[in-house]
């Protein structure tokens, strides 16, 4: 099961209380106070790990607590500090604090986009001072101690956005899963009915000269996806981190839709969801040319003309037979290299 959004409850450890004690050795007259301090409570951290690719572990275990600190002891012994708690999440996870504010319900704490990146989400409480800390020249037998401070309690939302260089976008049954299974080691479910893919798939494409990049197959979009229709914005956010978008358009005629209209709808949905998506480098790939209906030749010509008007590269491919796939991969690499140079 792929889970990309969860709410969790975290509690840092409570600090231990200070100790009230006095030295009572037989040959130490007026030994004085000897109460030690309490230990600090453990803190809670969230860490990006390459060994996890979903938030499913948090779905069934949403509450986490760090260890509390031990109480202080006699003979000036400080209590043991509570162990910190580290929660491992996939790389690409956004950590939000739920504020309860109607105007700003979520506050971004961190964007864990790199391996090993860590953020403190709940700080452990300080340990209380023992009575030895309060001894003065005028108060040699203090009976004052401090209680430990409470650890922070936070309500968090974890939201995963896949880290991919190229995103495959298209209507249901456009052939995205077939394409990613051909160009990478990813093995998504493939069938001849809509919404076969219910979760994003991530694959790594390897080209000659030790070139490689990551590709994400996002579940099929439909008109109104930016409002949540179909699988909607549940998975649209996974495109936000991509550098290049590939519009995979079914030109076989089996869907009964107009390829040029499909392209316009896809671009419009991306722009309505987030304008920056529509500004990313894009490629138009006319898929399923192996099953092309002769009556669709005019539709392909119109699609090619529309891509030219938008100044987008246009390629004809077949994810099933592999026709045009090498050219498509090289086009992906060129657009990706260009976007990296622009970002630099």
PDB file of C-alpha atoms in Angstrom, residues 46-206:
ATOM      1  CA  UNK A  46      12.205  13.353  11.765  1.00  0.00           C
ATOM      2  CA  UNK A  47      14.940  11.998   9.453  1.00  0.00           C
ATOM      3  CA  UNK A  48      14.945  11.407   5.686  1.00  0.00           C
ATOM      4  CA  UNK A  49      15.886   7.802   4.903  1.00  0.00           C
ATOM      5  CA  UNK A  50      16.596   6.203   1.495  1.00  0.00           C
ATOM      6  CA  UNK A  51      15.350   2.845   2.788  1.00  0.00           C
ATOM      7  CA  UNK A  52      11.681   3.903   3.014  1.00  0.00           C
ATOM      8  CA  UNK A  53       9.408   4.863   0.123  1.00  0.00           C
ATOM      9  CA  UNK A  54       5.995   5.215   1.768  1.00  0.00           C
ATOM     10  CA  UNK A  55       4.444   6.560   4.980  1.00  0.00           C
ATOM     11  CA  UNK A  56       2.403   3.419   5.607  1.00  0.00           C
ATOM     12  CA  UNK A  57       4.107   2.673   8.949  1.00  0.00           C
ATOM     13  CA  UNK A  58       2.668   5.887  10.346  1.00  0.00           C
ATOM     14  CA  UNK A  59      -0.869   5.084   9.169  1.00  0.00           C
ATOM     15  CA  UNK A  60      -1.258   2.288  11.712  1.00  0.00           C
ATOM     16  CA  UNK A  61       1.013   3.701  14.432  1.00  0.00           C
ATOM     17  CA  UNK A  62       0.343   7.455  14.621  1.00  0.00           C
ATOM     18  CA  UNK A  63       1.517   8.186  18.175  1.00  0.00           C
ATOM     19  CA  UNK A  64       5.163   8.460  19.239  1.00  0.00           C
ATOM     20  CA  UNK A  65       6.840   9.367  22.526  1.00  0.00           C
ATOM     21  CA  UNK A  66      10.491   9.902  23.425  1.00  0.00           C
ATOM     22  CA  UNK A  67      11.905   8.658  26.743  1.00  0.00           C
ATOM     23  CA  UNK A  68      11.539  10.796  29.823  1.00  0.00           C
ATOM     24  CA  UNK A  69      14.564  11.761  31.889  1.00  0.00           C
ATOM     25  CA  UNK A  70      15.341   9.975  35.150  1.00  0.00           C
ATOM     26  CA  UNK A  71      14.893  11.763  38.451  1.00  0.00           C
ATOM     27  CA  UNK A  72      17.951  13.090  40.244  1.00  0.00           C
ATOM     28  CA  UNK A  73      19.517  10.956  42.998  1.00  0.00           C
ATOM     29  CA  UNK A  74      21.468  11.445  46.196  1.00  0.00           C
ATOM     30  CA  UNK A  75      25.240  11.835  46.343  1.00  0.00           C
ATOM     31  CA  UNK A  76      24.945  14.538  43.667  1.00  0.00           C
ATOM     32  CA  UNK A  77      24.050  12.031  40.960  1.00  0.00           C
ATOM     33  CA  UNK A  78      22.278  13.444  37.916  1.00  0.00           C
ATOM     34  CA  UNK A  79      19.481  11.370  36.431  1.00  0.00           C
ATOM     35  CA  UNK A  80      20.062   9.709  33.088  1.00  0.00           C
ATOM     36  CA  UNK A  81      18.782  11.724  30.102  1.00  0.00           C
ATOM     37  CA  UNK A  82      16.000  10.221  28.000  1.00  0.00           C
ATOM     38  CA  UNK A  83      16.968   8.819  24.588  1.00  0.00           C
ATOM     39  CA  UNK A  84      16.014  10.885  21.557  1.00  0.00           C
ATOM     40  CA  UNK A  85      13.488   9.388  19.144  1.00  0.00           C
ATOM     41  CA  UNK A  86      14.185   9.510  15.386  1.00  0.00           C
ATOM     42  CA  UNK A  87      11.315   8.871  12.970  1.00  0.00           C
ATOM     43  CA  UNK A  88      12.532   7.713   9.553  1.00  0.00           C
ATOM     44  CA  UNK A  89      10.534   9.017   6.576  1.00  0.00           C
ATOM     45  CA  UNK A  90      11.037   8.793   2.794  1.00  0.00           C
ATOM     46  CA  UNK A  91      13.228  11.361   1.075  1.00  0.00           C
ATOM     47  CA  UNK A  92      10.958  14.081  -0.246  1.00  0.00           C
ATOM     48  CA  UNK A  93       8.721  14.301   2.833  1.00  0.00           C
ATOM     49  CA  UNK A  94       7.310  17.643   3.941  1.00  0.00           C
ATOM     50  CA  UNK A  95       6.826  18.037   7.697  1.00  0.00           C
ATOM     51  CA  UNK A  96       4.014  20.345   8.800  1.00  0.00           C
ATOM     52  CA  UNK A  97       2.910  21.397  12.283  1.00  0.00           C
ATOM     53  CA  UNK A  98      -0.844  21.580  12.777  1.00  0.00           C
ATOM     54  CA  UNK A  99      -1.364  24.975  14.413  1.00  0.00           C
ATOM     55  CA  UNK A 100      -5.121  24.915  14.899  1.00  0.00           C
ATOM     56  CA  UNK A 101      -5.254  28.387  13.367  1.00  0.00           C
ATOM     57  CA  UNK A 102      -8.143  28.737  10.942  1.00  0.00           C
ATOM     58  CA  UNK A 103      -6.212  31.140   8.711  1.00  0.00           C
ATOM     59  CA  UNK A 104      -3.007  29.101   8.721  1.00  0.00           C
ATOM     60  CA  UNK A 105      -3.834  25.537   9.815  1.00  0.00           C
ATOM     61  CA  UNK A 106      -0.429  24.122   8.812  1.00  0.00           C
ATOM     62  CA  UNK A 107       3.066  25.522   9.308  1.00  0.00           C
ATOM     63  CA  UNK A 108       5.932  24.035   7.297  1.00  0.00           C
ATOM     64  CA  UNK A 109       8.738  22.849   9.571  1.00  0.00           C
ATOM     65  CA  UNK A 110      10.995  21.202   6.991  1.00  0.00           C
ATOM     66  CA  UNK A 111      11.296  19.876   3.466  1.00  0.00           C
ATOM     67  CA  UNK A 112      13.403  16.727   3.778  1.00  0.00           C
ATOM     68  CA  UNK A 113      14.690  16.529   0.212  1.00  0.00           C
ATOM     69  CA  UNK A 114      18.121  15.026   0.924  1.00  0.00           C
ATOM     70  CA  UNK A 115      19.279  11.776   2.474  1.00  0.00           C
ATOM     71  CA  UNK A 116      20.063  12.107   6.190  1.00  0.00           C
ATOM     72  CA  UNK A 117      18.400  15.512   6.533  1.00  0.00           C
ATOM     73  CA  UNK A 118      16.964  15.874  10.027  1.00  0.00           C
ATOM     74  CA  UNK A 119      14.567  18.257  11.758  1.00  0.00           C
ATOM     75  CA  UNK A 120      13.728  18.688  15.438  1.00  0.00           C
ATOM     76  CA  UNK A 121       9.953  18.559  15.800  1.00  0.00           C
ATOM     77  CA  UNK A 122       9.507  18.269  19.593  1.00  0.00           C
ATOM     78  CA  UNK A 123      12.110  19.329  22.160  1.00  0.00           C
ATOM     79  CA  UNK A 124      12.561  17.339  25.352  1.00  0.00           C
ATOM     80  CA  UNK A 125      11.917  18.977  28.718  1.00  0.00           C
ATOM     81  CA  UNK A 126      14.791  20.159  30.928  1.00  0.00           C
ATOM     82  CA  UNK A 127      15.577  18.245  34.076  1.00  0.00           C
ATOM     83  CA  UNK A 128      14.838  19.955  37.399  1.00  0.00           C
ATOM     84  CA  UNK A 129      17.620  21.123  39.742  1.00  0.00           C
ATOM     85  CA  UNK A 130      18.367  19.190  42.907  1.00  0.00           C
ATOM     86  CA  UNK A 131      18.685  20.880  46.303  1.00  0.00           C
ATOM     87  CA  UNK A 132      22.508  20.881  46.107  1.00  0.00           C
ATOM     88  CA  UNK A 133      22.159  23.617  43.481  1.00  0.00           C
ATOM     89  CA  UNK A 134      20.484  25.974  45.962  1.00  0.00           C
ATOM     90  CA  UNK A 135      23.083  25.851  48.753  1.00  0.00           C
ATOM     91  CA  UNK A 136      24.455  29.270  49.711  1.00  0.00           C
ATOM     92  CA  UNK A 137      26.565  30.665  52.537  1.00  0.00           C
ATOM     93  CA  UNK A 138      23.363  31.652  54.342  1.00  0.00           C
ATOM     94  CA  UNK A 139      21.245  28.664  53.381  1.00  0.00           C
ATOM     95  CA  UNK A 140      23.395  25.594  53.893  1.00  0.00           C
ATOM     96  CA  UNK A 141      20.548  23.094  54.062  1.00  0.00           C
ATOM     97  CA  UNK A 142      18.123  24.088  51.283  1.00  0.00           C
ATOM     98  CA  UNK A 143      15.034  21.980  50.848  1.00  0.00           C
ATOM     99  CA  UNK A 144      14.169  23.471  47.498  1.00  0.00           C
ATOM    100  CA  UNK A 145      14.105  21.384  44.300  1.00  0.00           C
ATOM    101  CA  UNK A 146      12.692  21.885  40.840  1.00  0.00           C
ATOM    102  CA  UNK A 147      10.289  19.616  38.978  1.00  0.00           C
ATOM    103  CA  UNK A 148      11.260  18.596  35.476  1.00  0.00           C
ATOM    104  CA  UNK A 149       9.812  20.524  32.568  1.00  0.00           C
ATOM    105  CA  UNK A 150       7.281  18.885  30.276  1.00  0.00           C
ATOM    106  CA  UNK A 151       8.404  17.923  26.774  1.00  0.00           C
ATOM    107  CA  UNK A 152       6.798  19.521  23.747  1.00  0.00           C
ATOM    108  CA  UNK A 153       3.682  17.908  22.297  1.00  0.00           C
ATOM    109  CA  UNK A 154       3.018  18.390  18.599  1.00  0.00           C
ATOM    110  CA  UNK A 155       0.400  17.371  16.057  1.00  0.00           C
ATOM    111  CA  UNK A 156       2.155  16.873  12.720  1.00  0.00           C
ATOM    112  CA  UNK A 157       1.232  16.168   9.140  1.00  0.00           C
ATOM    113  CA  UNK A 158       3.684  14.292   6.949  1.00  0.00           C
ATOM    114  CA  UNK A 159       3.238  14.711   3.205  1.00  0.00           C
ATOM    115  CA  UNK A 160       5.328  12.837   0.655  1.00  0.00           C
ATOM    116  CA  UNK A 161       6.198  14.274  -2.746  1.00  0.00           C
ATOM    117  CA  UNK A 162       8.155  11.921  -4.963  1.00  0.00           C
ATOM    118  CA  UNK A 163      11.605  13.027  -6.069  1.00  0.00           C
ATOM    119  CA  UNK A 164      11.717  12.401  -9.808  1.00  0.00           C
ATOM    120  CA  UNK A 165      13.405  14.161 -12.719  1.00  0.00           C
ATOM    121  CA  UNK A 166      10.707  13.369 -15.289  1.00  0.00           C
ATOM    122  CA  UNK A 167       6.958  13.013 -14.747  1.00  0.00           C
ATOM    123  CA  UNK A 168       4.657  11.060 -17.080  1.00  0.00           C
ATOM    124  CA  UNK A 169       1.259  12.738 -17.447  1.00  0.00           C
ATOM    125  CA  UNK A 170      -1.761  11.471 -19.335  1.00  0.00           C
ATOM    126  CA  UNK A 171      -5.357  10.346 -19.308  1.00  0.00           C
ATOM    127  CA  UNK A 172      -6.223   6.893 -17.929  1.00  0.00           C
ATOM    128  CA  UNK A 173      -5.063   4.110 -20.255  1.00  0.00           C
ATOM    129  CA  UNK A 174      -2.703   6.404 -22.161  1.00  0.00           C
ATOM    130  CA  UNK A 175       0.090   3.842 -21.658  1.00  0.00           C
ATOM    131  CA  UNK A 176       2.110   5.461 -18.854  1.00  0.00           C
ATOM    132  CA  UNK A 177       2.552   2.244 -16.871  1.00  0.00           C
ATOM    133  CA  UNK A 178       3.565   0.315 -19.983  1.00  0.00           C
ATOM    134  CA  UNK A 179       6.105   2.994 -20.854  1.00  0.00           C
ATOM    135  CA  UNK A 180       7.725   3.121 -17.410  1.00  0.00           C
ATOM    136  CA  UNK A 181       7.905  -0.681 -17.306  1.00  0.00           C
ATOM    137  CA  UNK A 182       9.748  -0.654 -20.657  1.00  0.00           C
ATOM    138  CA  UNK A 183      12.257   2.093 -19.867  1.00  0.00           C
ATOM    139  CA  UNK A 184      13.023   1.117 -16.244  1.00  0.00           C
ATOM    140  CA  UNK A 185      12.894  -1.766 -13.789  1.00  0.00           C
ATOM    141  CA  UNK A 186       9.558  -0.572 -12.349  1.00  0.00           C
ATOM    142  CA  UNK A 187       6.770  -3.150 -12.635  1.00  0.00           C
ATOM    143  CA  UNK A 188       3.434  -1.401 -12.160  1.00  0.00           C
ATOM    144  CA  UNK A 189       0.097  -3.112 -12.706  1.00  0.00           C
ATOM    145  CA  UNK A 190      -0.920  -2.982 -16.391  1.00  0.00           C
ATOM    146  CA  UNK A 191      -4.450  -3.683 -17.659  1.00  0.00           C
ATOM    147  CA  UNK A 192      -6.876  -2.488 -20.339  1.00  0.00           C
ATOM    148  CA  UNK A 193      -9.249  -0.573 -18.059  1.00  0.00           C
ATOM    149  CA  UNK A 194      -9.117   2.987 -16.666  1.00  0.00           C
ATOM    150  CA  UNK A 195      -7.332   3.827 -13.407  1.00  0.00           C
ATOM    151  CA  UNK A 196      -5.310   0.620 -13.387  1.00  0.00           C
ATOM    152  CA  UNK A 197      -2.582   2.622 -11.647  1.00  0.00           C
ATOM    153  CA  UNK A 198      -3.769   3.776  -8.240  1.00  0.00           C
ATOM    154  CA  UNK A 199      -0.411   4.820  -6.835  1.00  0.00           C
ATOM    155  CA  UNK A 200       2.577   6.695  -8.296  1.00  0.00           C
ATOM    156  CA  UNK A 201       5.400   4.519  -9.606  1.00  0.00           C
ATOM    157  CA  UNK A 202       9.049   5.490  -9.632  1.00  0.00           C
ATOM    158  CA  UNK A 203      11.672   4.068 -11.982  1.00  0.00           C
ATOM    159  CA  UNK A 204      15.280   4.813 -12.937  1.00  0.00           C
ATOM    160  CA  UNK A 205      16.207   5.147 -16.614  1.00  0.00           C
ATOM    161  CA  UNK A 206      19.789   4.306 -17.588  1.00  0.00           C
TER     162      UNK A 206
END
